């Protein structure tokens, strides 16, 4: 018997938070220094994401999933407020940039093998570029260039400035990939904890980036919540669950079960070793 897929109406890329926000004082409730105005960035910067090639790790590296999102998608999130395009890695990046028809004053180029780049780091780099009046700024991975100087590429590359950003950590091998994945997962878990989610055994809980969890949810060790799942308030996830692309409504208790593309309605108790696929309970 063919099972009809359940339409849960979960939004694509439903991630609703930045993994690294403004740094706040541990003493005062508000930042000590007034935030800078970065509105000019979205008006003046073209964000270019480059699909990096790492055949030794994967033949399709940029589409590898890292905490539920593709490598290239993590990069594009950092510049989502700007006009943006994606190009393939190649030896003639400058020629490709020259061929782009844009009225933006600055072109920022970042690679998919630096997925820890976030919006705050991107803004900091742009601020340095602008305040230093650079024509070309080389980064530890990627670069910024003023569009009008592209045709003088030989000149500005010779007189380049250099700026190193810690969140442009480059994935070059499996060890780097593991480090970045763990770093990103810790940020995701800490985000949910700061929003009132109770997580026991943090080292044994995995949550994808697009998962939404409401305050007051209790998650015990050995839980995997992946895809674009939604966990509503009052839910208790006992040990040993795998939940993928599903909605768990308020006050449910889920016990050691596999739930995929399903919806669990308010107050339900799912007994151990249940397997629900394309179901509404």
mmCIF file of C-alpha atoms in Angstrom:
data_model
loop_
_atom_site.group_PDB
_atom_site.id
_atom_site.type_symbol
_atom_site.label_atom_id
_atom_site.label_comp_id
_atom_site.label_asym_id
_atom_site.label_seq_id
_atom_site.Cartn_x
_atom_site.Cartn_y
_atom_site.Cartn_z
ATOM 1 C CA UNK A 1 0.000 0.000 0.000
ATOM 2 C CA UNK A 2 1.438 3.360 -1.026
ATOM 3 C CA UNK A 3 1.696 5.907 1.785
ATOM 4 C CA UNK A 4 0.709 9.458 0.925
ATOM 5 C CA UNK A 5 3.153 12.055 2.179
ATOM 6 C CA UNK A 6 1.842 14.315 4.911
ATOM 7 C CA UNK A 7 2.024 18.006 4.035
ATOM 8 C CA UNK A 8 3.321 19.714 7.170
ATOM 9 C CA UNK A 9 3.856 23.137 5.607
ATOM 10 C CA UNK A 10 7.311 23.536 7.137
ATOM 11 C CA UNK A 11 9.082 26.517 5.609
ATOM 12 C CA UNK A 12 12.295 25.987 3.685
ATOM 13 C CA UNK A 13 15.363 27.429 5.440
ATOM 14 C CA UNK A 14 13.259 28.367 8.458
ATOM 15 C CA UNK A 15 16.344 29.276 10.490
ATOM 16 C CA UNK A 16 15.434 32.456 12.352
ATOM 17 C CA UNK A 17 18.552 33.360 14.270
ATOM 18 C CA UNK A 18 22.174 34.375 13.828
ATOM 19 C CA UNK A 19 24.576 31.958 15.456
ATOM 20 C CA UNK A 20 26.700 34.850 16.665
ATOM 21 C CA UNK A 21 25.110 38.136 17.693
ATOM 22 C CA UNK A 22 26.266 41.308 19.399
ATOM 23 C CA UNK A 23 28.637 40.881 22.299
ATOM 24 C CA UNK A 24 27.030 42.090 25.506
ATOM 25 C CA UNK A 25 28.494 43.095 28.843
ATOM 26 C CA UNK A 26 28.326 40.505 31.617
ATOM 27 C CA UNK A 27 27.494 43.323 34.050
ATOM 28 C CA UNK A 28 25.091 45.551 32.139
ATOM 29 C CA UNK A 29 22.000 44.343 30.321
ATOM 30 C CA UNK A 30 22.731 46.426 27.215
ATOM 31 C CA UNK A 31 25.896 46.685 25.092
ATOM 32 C CA UNK A 32 28.371 49.218 26.471
ATOM 33 C CA UNK A 33 28.980 50.731 23.050
ATOM 34 C CA UNK A 34 26.167 51.764 20.747
ATOM 35 C CA UNK A 35 25.951 49.461 17.729
ATOM 36 C CA UNK A 36 27.261 50.818 14.456
ATOM 37 C CA UNK A 37 24.919 51.453 11.574
ATOM 38 C CA UNK A 38 25.652 48.887 8.875
ATOM 39 C CA UNK A 39 22.722 49.760 6.614
ATOM 40 C CA UNK A 40 25.152 51.006 3.973
ATOM 41 C CA UNK A 41 26.431 47.454 3.435
ATOM 42 C CA UNK A 42 23.248 46.140 1.820
ATOM 43 C CA UNK A 43 23.164 49.204 -0.437
ATOM 44 C CA UNK A 44 26.808 49.125 -1.552
ATOM 45 C CA UNK A 45 28.013 45.513 -1.383
ATOM 46 C CA UNK A 46 27.516 42.620 -3.797
ATOM 47 C CA UNK A 47 28.029 39.376 -1.877
ATOM 48 C CA UNK A 48 29.583 36.617 -3.993
ATOM 49 C CA UNK A 49 29.589 33.055 -2.669
ATOM 50 C CA UNK A 50 32.079 30.727 -4.322
ATOM 51 C CA UNK A 51 31.492 26.963 -4.366
ATOM 52 C CA UNK A 52 34.829 25.614 -3.153
ATOM 53 C CA UNK A 53 36.205 22.327 -4.492
ATOM 54 C CA UNK A 54 37.522 19.688 -2.095
ATOM 55 C CA UNK A 55 37.354 16.377 -3.994
ATOM 56 C CA UNK A 56 39.288 14.575 -1.255
ATOM 57 C CA UNK A 57 36.434 15.295 1.175
ATOM 58 C CA UNK A 58 33.539 15.100 -1.261
ATOM 59 C CA UNK A 59 32.989 15.345 -5.010
ATOM 60 C CA UNK A 60 30.177 17.782 -4.257
ATOM 61 C CA UNK A 61 31.676 19.619 -1.290
ATOM 62 C CA UNK A 62 29.530 22.764 -1.410
ATOM 63 C CA UNK A 63 26.353 20.681 -1.214
ATOM 64 C CA UNK A 64 27.537 18.644 1.765
ATOM 65 C CA UNK A 65 25.217 19.042 4.739
ATOM 66 C CA UNK A 66 26.631 20.633 7.872
ATOM 67 C CA UNK A 67 24.119 20.746 10.744
ATOM 68 C CA UNK A 68 21.346 20.393 8.189
ATOM 69 C CA UNK A 69 22.421 23.098 5.741
ATOM 70 C CA UNK A 70 24.644 23.029 2.681
ATOM 71 C CA UNK A 71 28.121 24.555 2.994
ATOM 72 C CA UNK A 72 27.298 27.206 0.406
ATOM 73 C CA UNK A 73 24.026 28.038 2.210
ATOM 74 C CA UNK A 74 25.904 28.820 5.444
ATOM 75 C CA UNK A 75 28.075 31.314 3.568
ATOM 76 C CA UNK A 76 25.125 32.940 1.832
ATOM 77 C CA UNK A 77 23.345 33.423 5.185
ATOM 78 C CA UNK A 78 26.118 35.809 6.245
ATOM 79 C CA UNK A 79 25.364 38.107 3.314
ATOM 80 C CA UNK A 80 21.624 37.502 3.001
ATOM 81 C CA UNK A 81 20.796 41.213 3.396
ATOM 82 C CA UNK A 82 22.883 42.074 0.328
ATOM 83 C CA UNK A 83 22.370 41.444 -3.350
ATOM 84 C CA UNK A 84 24.144 38.132 -3.843
ATOM 85 C CA UNK A 85 25.188 35.581 -6.431
ATOM 86 C CA UNK A 86 26.870 32.159 -6.396
ATOM 87 C CA UNK A 87 29.694 31.146 -8.732
ATOM 88 C CA UNK A 88 31.853 28.049 -9.087
ATOM 89 C CA UNK A 89 35.457 27.969 -7.913
ATOM 90 C CA UNK A 90 37.881 28.532 -10.785
ATOM 91 C CA UNK A 91 41.261 30.011 -11.668
ATOM 92 C CA UNK A 92 39.807 33.152 -13.245
ATOM 93 C CA UNK A 93 37.694 34.563 -10.401
ATOM 94 C CA UNK A 94 38.676 38.151 -11.265
ATOM 95 C CA UNK A 95 37.557 37.705 -14.882
ATOM 96 C CA UNK A 96 34.231 36.337 -13.663
ATOM 97 C CA UNK A 97 33.775 39.328 -11.376
ATOM 98 C CA UNK A 98 34.583 41.759 -14.188
ATOM 99 C CA UNK A 99 31.837 40.121 -16.270
ATOM 100 C CA UNK A 100 29.206 40.711 -13.571
ATOM 101 C CA UNK A 101 26.874 43.585 -14.326
ATOM 102 C CA UNK A 102 26.366 45.348 -10.987
ATOM 103 C CA UNK A 103 25.938 48.893 -9.728
ATOM 104 C CA UNK A 104 27.293 47.973 -6.288
ATOM 105 C CA UNK A 105 30.453 49.820 -5.265
ATOM 106 C CA UNK A 106 32.051 46.858 -3.472
ATOM 107 C CA UNK A 107 32.245 43.151 -4.275
ATOM 108 C CA UNK A 108 32.810 40.759 -1.339
ATOM 109 C CA UNK A 109 33.970 37.243 -2.214
ATOM 110 C CA UNK A 110 33.691 34.355 0.264
ATOM 111 C CA UNK A 111 34.159 30.606 -0.166
ATOM 112 C CA UNK A 112 31.929 27.748 0.936
ATOM 113 C CA UNK A 113 34.798 26.063 2.824
ATOM 114 C CA UNK A 114 34.546 28.766 5.534
ATOM 115 C CA UNK A 115 30.996 28.046 6.807
ATOM 116 C CA UNK A 116 31.633 29.611 10.243
ATOM 117 C CA UNK A 117 31.421 33.042 8.627
ATOM 118 C CA UNK A 118 28.419 34.861 10.081
ATOM 119 C CA UNK A 119 26.668 38.177 9.585
ATOM 120 C CA UNK A 120 28.545 39.906 12.411
ATOM 121 C CA UNK A 121 31.950 38.886 11.023
ATOM 122 C CA UNK A 122 30.905 39.961 7.529
ATOM 123 C CA UNK A 123 29.866 43.378 8.834
ATOM 124 C CA UNK A 124 33.152 43.743 10.702
ATOM 125 C CA UNK A 125 35.129 42.984 7.553
ATOM 126 C CA UNK A 126 33.103 45.486 5.514
ATOM 127 C CA UNK A 127 33.527 48.131 8.210
ATOM 128 C CA UNK A 128 37.302 47.655 8.196
ATOM 129 C CA UNK A 129 37.401 47.793 4.389
ATOM 130 C CA UNK A 130 35.410 51.028 4.283
ATOM 131 C CA UNK A 131 37.072 52.809 7.213
ATOM 132 C CA UNK A 132 40.560 51.893 5.915
ATOM 133 C CA UNK A 133 39.622 53.176 2.453
ATOM 134 C CA UNK A 134 40.899 50.038 0.810
ATOM 135 C CA UNK A 135 40.589 49.336 -2.884
ATOM 136 C CA UNK A 136 41.380 45.652 -2.339
ATOM 137 C CA UNK A 137 41.439 43.699 0.891
ATOM 138 C CA UNK A 138 42.801 40.165 1.008
ATOM 139 C CA UNK A 139 41.305 37.911 3.691
ATOM 140 C CA UNK A 140 42.645 34.637 5.049
ATOM 141 C CA UNK A 141 40.021 33.210 2.663
ATOM 142 C CA UNK A 142 38.333 35.455 0.103
ATOM 143 C CA UNK A 143 38.640 39.183 -0.545
ATOM 144 C CA UNK A 144 36.836 42.510 -0.962
ATOM 145 C CA UNK A 145 37.396 44.827 -3.913
ATOM 146 C CA UNK A 146 35.948 48.091 -5.141
ATOM 147 C CA UNK A 147 34.108 47.409 -8.386
ATOM 148 C CA UNK A 148 35.723 50.324 -10.235
ATOM 149 C CA UNK A 149 39.189 48.898 -9.548
ATOM 150 C CA UNK A 150 38.548 45.460 -11.035
ATOM 151 C CA UNK A 151 39.924 46.483 -14.431
ATOM 152 C CA UNK A 152 43.200 47.427 -12.713
ATOM 153 C CA UNK A 153 43.546 44.007 -11.076
ATOM 154 C CA UNK A 154 47.315 43.725 -11.537
ATOM 155 C CA UNK A 155 47.844 47.042 -9.745
ATOM 156 C CA UNK A 156 45.584 46.592 -6.745
ATOM 157 C CA UNK A 157 46.680 43.014 -6.057
ATOM 158 C CA UNK A 158 50.295 44.166 -5.847
ATOM 159 C CA UNK A 159 49.334 46.777 -3.253
ATOM 160 C CA UNK A 160 46.978 44.544 -1.302
ATOM 161 C CA UNK A 161 46.091 44.881 2.371
ATOM 162 C CA UNK A 162 45.471 41.834 4.570
ATOM 163 C CA UNK A 163 42.818 41.215 7.218
ATOM 164 C CA UNK A 164 42.459 37.995 9.208
ATOM 165 C CA UNK A 165 39.069 36.976 10.604
ATOM 166 C CA UNK A 166 38.782 34.022 13.010
ATOM 167 C CA UNK A 167 35.434 32.928 11.582
ATOM 168 C CA UNK A 168 37.019 32.431 8.166
ATOM 169 C CA UNK A 169 38.343 29.097 9.386
ATOM 170 C CA UNK A 170 39.144 27.029 6.297
ATOM 171 C CA UNK A 171 38.071 23.401 5.956
ATOM 172 C CA UNK A 172 40.939 21.573 4.283
ATOM 173 C CA UNK A 173 40.613 18.038 5.641
ATOM 174 C CA UNK A 174 38.376 15.769 7.726
ATOM 175 C CA UNK A 175 39.865 17.084 10.966
ATOM 176 C CA UNK A 176 38.891 20.644 10.038
ATOM 177 C CA UNK A 177 35.424 19.473 9.043
ATOM 178 C CA UNK A 178 34.907 17.801 12.419
ATOM 179 C CA UNK A 179 36.089 20.912 14.266
ATOM 180 C CA UNK A 180 33.748 23.206 12.317
ATOM 181 C CA UNK A 181 30.790 20.826 12.741
ATOM 182 C CA UNK A 182 31.333 20.621 16.503
ATOM 183 C CA UNK A 183 31.754 24.390 16.791
ATOM 184 C CA UNK A 184 28.563 25.031 14.857
ATOM 185 C CA UNK A 185 26.602 22.412 16.795
ATOM 186 C CA UNK A 186 27.679 23.960 20.103
ATOM 187 C CA UNK A 187 26.467 27.352 18.897
ATOM 188 C CA UNK A 188 23.095 25.886 17.927
ATOM 189 C CA UNK A 189 22.685 24.114 21.282
ATOM 190 C CA UNK A 190 23.717 27.218 23.238
ATOM 191 C CA UNK A 191 21.224 29.284 21.259
ATOM 192 C CA UNK A 192 18.359 27.007 22.298
ATOM 193 C CA UNK A 193 19.551 26.835 25.910
ATOM 194 C CA UNK A 194 19.651 30.645 26.065
ATOM 195 C CA UNK A 195 16.046 30.641 24.823
ATOM 196 C CA UNK A 196 14.872 28.464 27.701
ATOM 197 C CA UNK A 197 15.224 24.954 26.279
ATOM 198 C CA UNK A 198 16.457 22.462 28.890
ATOM 199 C CA UNK A 199 19.059 20.081 27.467
ATOM 200 C CA UNK A 200 20.530 17.281 29.555
ATOM 201 C CA UNK A 201 23.673 15.596 28.269
ATOM 202 C CA UNK A 202 24.543 18.320 25.794
ATOM 203 C CA UNK A 203 27.298 16.209 24.209
ATOM 204 C CA UNK A 204 24.783 13.537 23.188
ATOM 205 C CA UNK A 205 22.088 15.790 21.711
ATOM 206 C CA UNK A 206 22.194 16.815 18.033
ATOM 207 C CA UNK A 207 19.973 19.584 16.623
ATOM 208 C CA UNK A 208 19.989 20.790 13.009
ATOM 209 C CA UNK A 209 20.093 24.493 12.224
ATOM 210 C CA UNK A 210 16.555 24.733 10.870
ATOM 211 C CA UNK A 211 14.916 23.120 13.900
ATOM 212 C CA UNK A 212 12.617 25.413 15.905
ATOM 213 C CA UNK A 213 12.191 24.674 19.632
ATOM 214 C CA UNK A 214 10.030 26.689 22.013
ATOM 215 C CA UNK A 215 11.023 27.661 25.527
ATOM 216 C CA UNK A 216 10.400 25.082 28.254
ATOM 217 C CA UNK A 217 11.004 21.997 26.139
ATOM 218 C CA UNK A 218 12.997 19.314 27.990
ATOM 219 C CA UNK A 219 15.452 17.215 25.985
ATOM 220 C CA UNK A 220 17.161 14.241 27.606
ATOM 221 C CA UNK A 221 20.418 12.636 26.344
ATOM 222 C CA UNK A 222 20.697 10.752 23.037
ATOM 223 C CA UNK A 223 18.216 12.749 20.990
ATOM 224 C CA UNK A 224 18.586 13.693 17.317
ATOM 225 C CA UNK A 225 16.317 16.420 15.929
ATOM 226 C CA UNK A 226 16.987 17.129 12.292
ATOM 227 C CA UNK A 227 15.585 18.613 9.112
ATOM 228 C CA UNK A 228 12.968 21.327 9.516
ATOM 229 C CA UNK A 229 11.270 20.153 12.676
ATOM 230 C CA UNK A 230 9.210 22.188 15.144
ATOM 231 C CA UNK A 231 9.042 21.283 18.852
ATOM 232 C CA UNK A 232 6.417 23.272 20.764
ATOM 233 C CA UNK A 233 6.365 24.287 24.433
ATOM 234 C CA UNK A 234 5.811 21.728 27.166
ATOM 235 C CA UNK A 235 7.237 18.837 25.141
ATOM 236 C CA UNK A 236 9.486 16.275 26.826
ATOM 237 C CA UNK A 237 11.833 14.249 24.657
ATOM 238 C CA UNK A 238 12.989 11.283 26.688
ATOM 239 C CA UNK A 239 16.225 9.527 25.705
ATOM 240 C CA UNK A 240 16.689 7.796 22.375
ATOM 241 C CA UNK A 241 14.509 9.695 19.862
ATOM 242 C CA UNK A 242 15.160 10.509 16.215
ATOM 243 C CA UNK A 243 12.861 13.258 14.932
ATOM 244 C CA UNK A 244 13.100 14.409 11.313
ATOM 245 C CA UNK A 245 11.014 17.020 9.461
ATOM 246 C CA UNK A 246 8.170 16.701 11.960
ATOM 247 C CA UNK A 247 5.950 18.832 14.194
ATOM 248 C CA UNK A 248 5.585 17.924 17.863
ATOM 249 C CA UNK A 249 2.742 19.965 19.327
ATOM 250 C CA UNK A 250 2.455 21.200 22.920
ATOM 251 C CA UNK A 251 2.830 18.992 26.010
ATOM 252 C CA UNK A 252 3.710 15.768 24.206
ATOM 253 C CA UNK A 253 6.013 13.112 25.640
ATOM 254 C CA UNK A 254 8.124 11.196 23.134
ATOM 255 C CA UNK A 255 9.884 8.034 24.307
ATOM 256 C CA UNK A 256 12.696 6.332 22.344
ATOM 257 C CA UNK A 257 10.930 6.606 18.983
ATOM 258 C CA UNK A 258 11.597 7.310 15.302
ATOM 259 C CA UNK A 259 9.393 10.078 13.868
ATOM 260 C CA UNK A 260 9.717 11.313 10.278
ATOM 261 C CA UNK A 261 7.559 13.761 8.315
ATOM 262 C CA UNK A 262 4.807 13.401 10.905
ATOM 263 C CA UNK A 263 2.692 15.513 13.230
ATOM 264 C CA UNK A 264 2.067 14.652 16.884
ATOM 265 C CA UNK A 265 -0.936 16.528 18.270
ATOM 266 C CA UNK A 266 -1.225 18.198 21.685
ATOM 267 C CA UNK A 267 -0.656 16.098 24.778
ATOM 268 C CA UNK A 268 0.081 12.793 23.049
ATOM 269 C CA UNK A 269 2.383 10.228 24.630
ATOM 270 C CA UNK A 270 4.401 8.231 22.115
ATOM 271 C CA UNK A 271 5.439 4.945 23.689
ATOM 272 C CA UNK A 272 8.950 3.476 23.305
ATOM 273 C CA UNK A 273 10.070 1.993 19.973
ATOM 274 C CA UNK A 274 7.282 3.603 17.962
ATOM 275 C CA UNK A 275 8.019 4.283 14.286
ATOM 276 C CA UNK A 276 5.922 6.999 12.677
ATOM 277 C CA UNK A 277 6.484 8.006 9.050
ATOM 278 C CA UNK A 278 4.063 10.295 7.184
ATOM 279 C CA UNK A 279 1.516 10.061 9.982
ATOM 280 C CA UNK A 280 -0.606 12.382 12.122
ATOM 281 C CA UNK A 281 -1.341 11.123 15.629
#
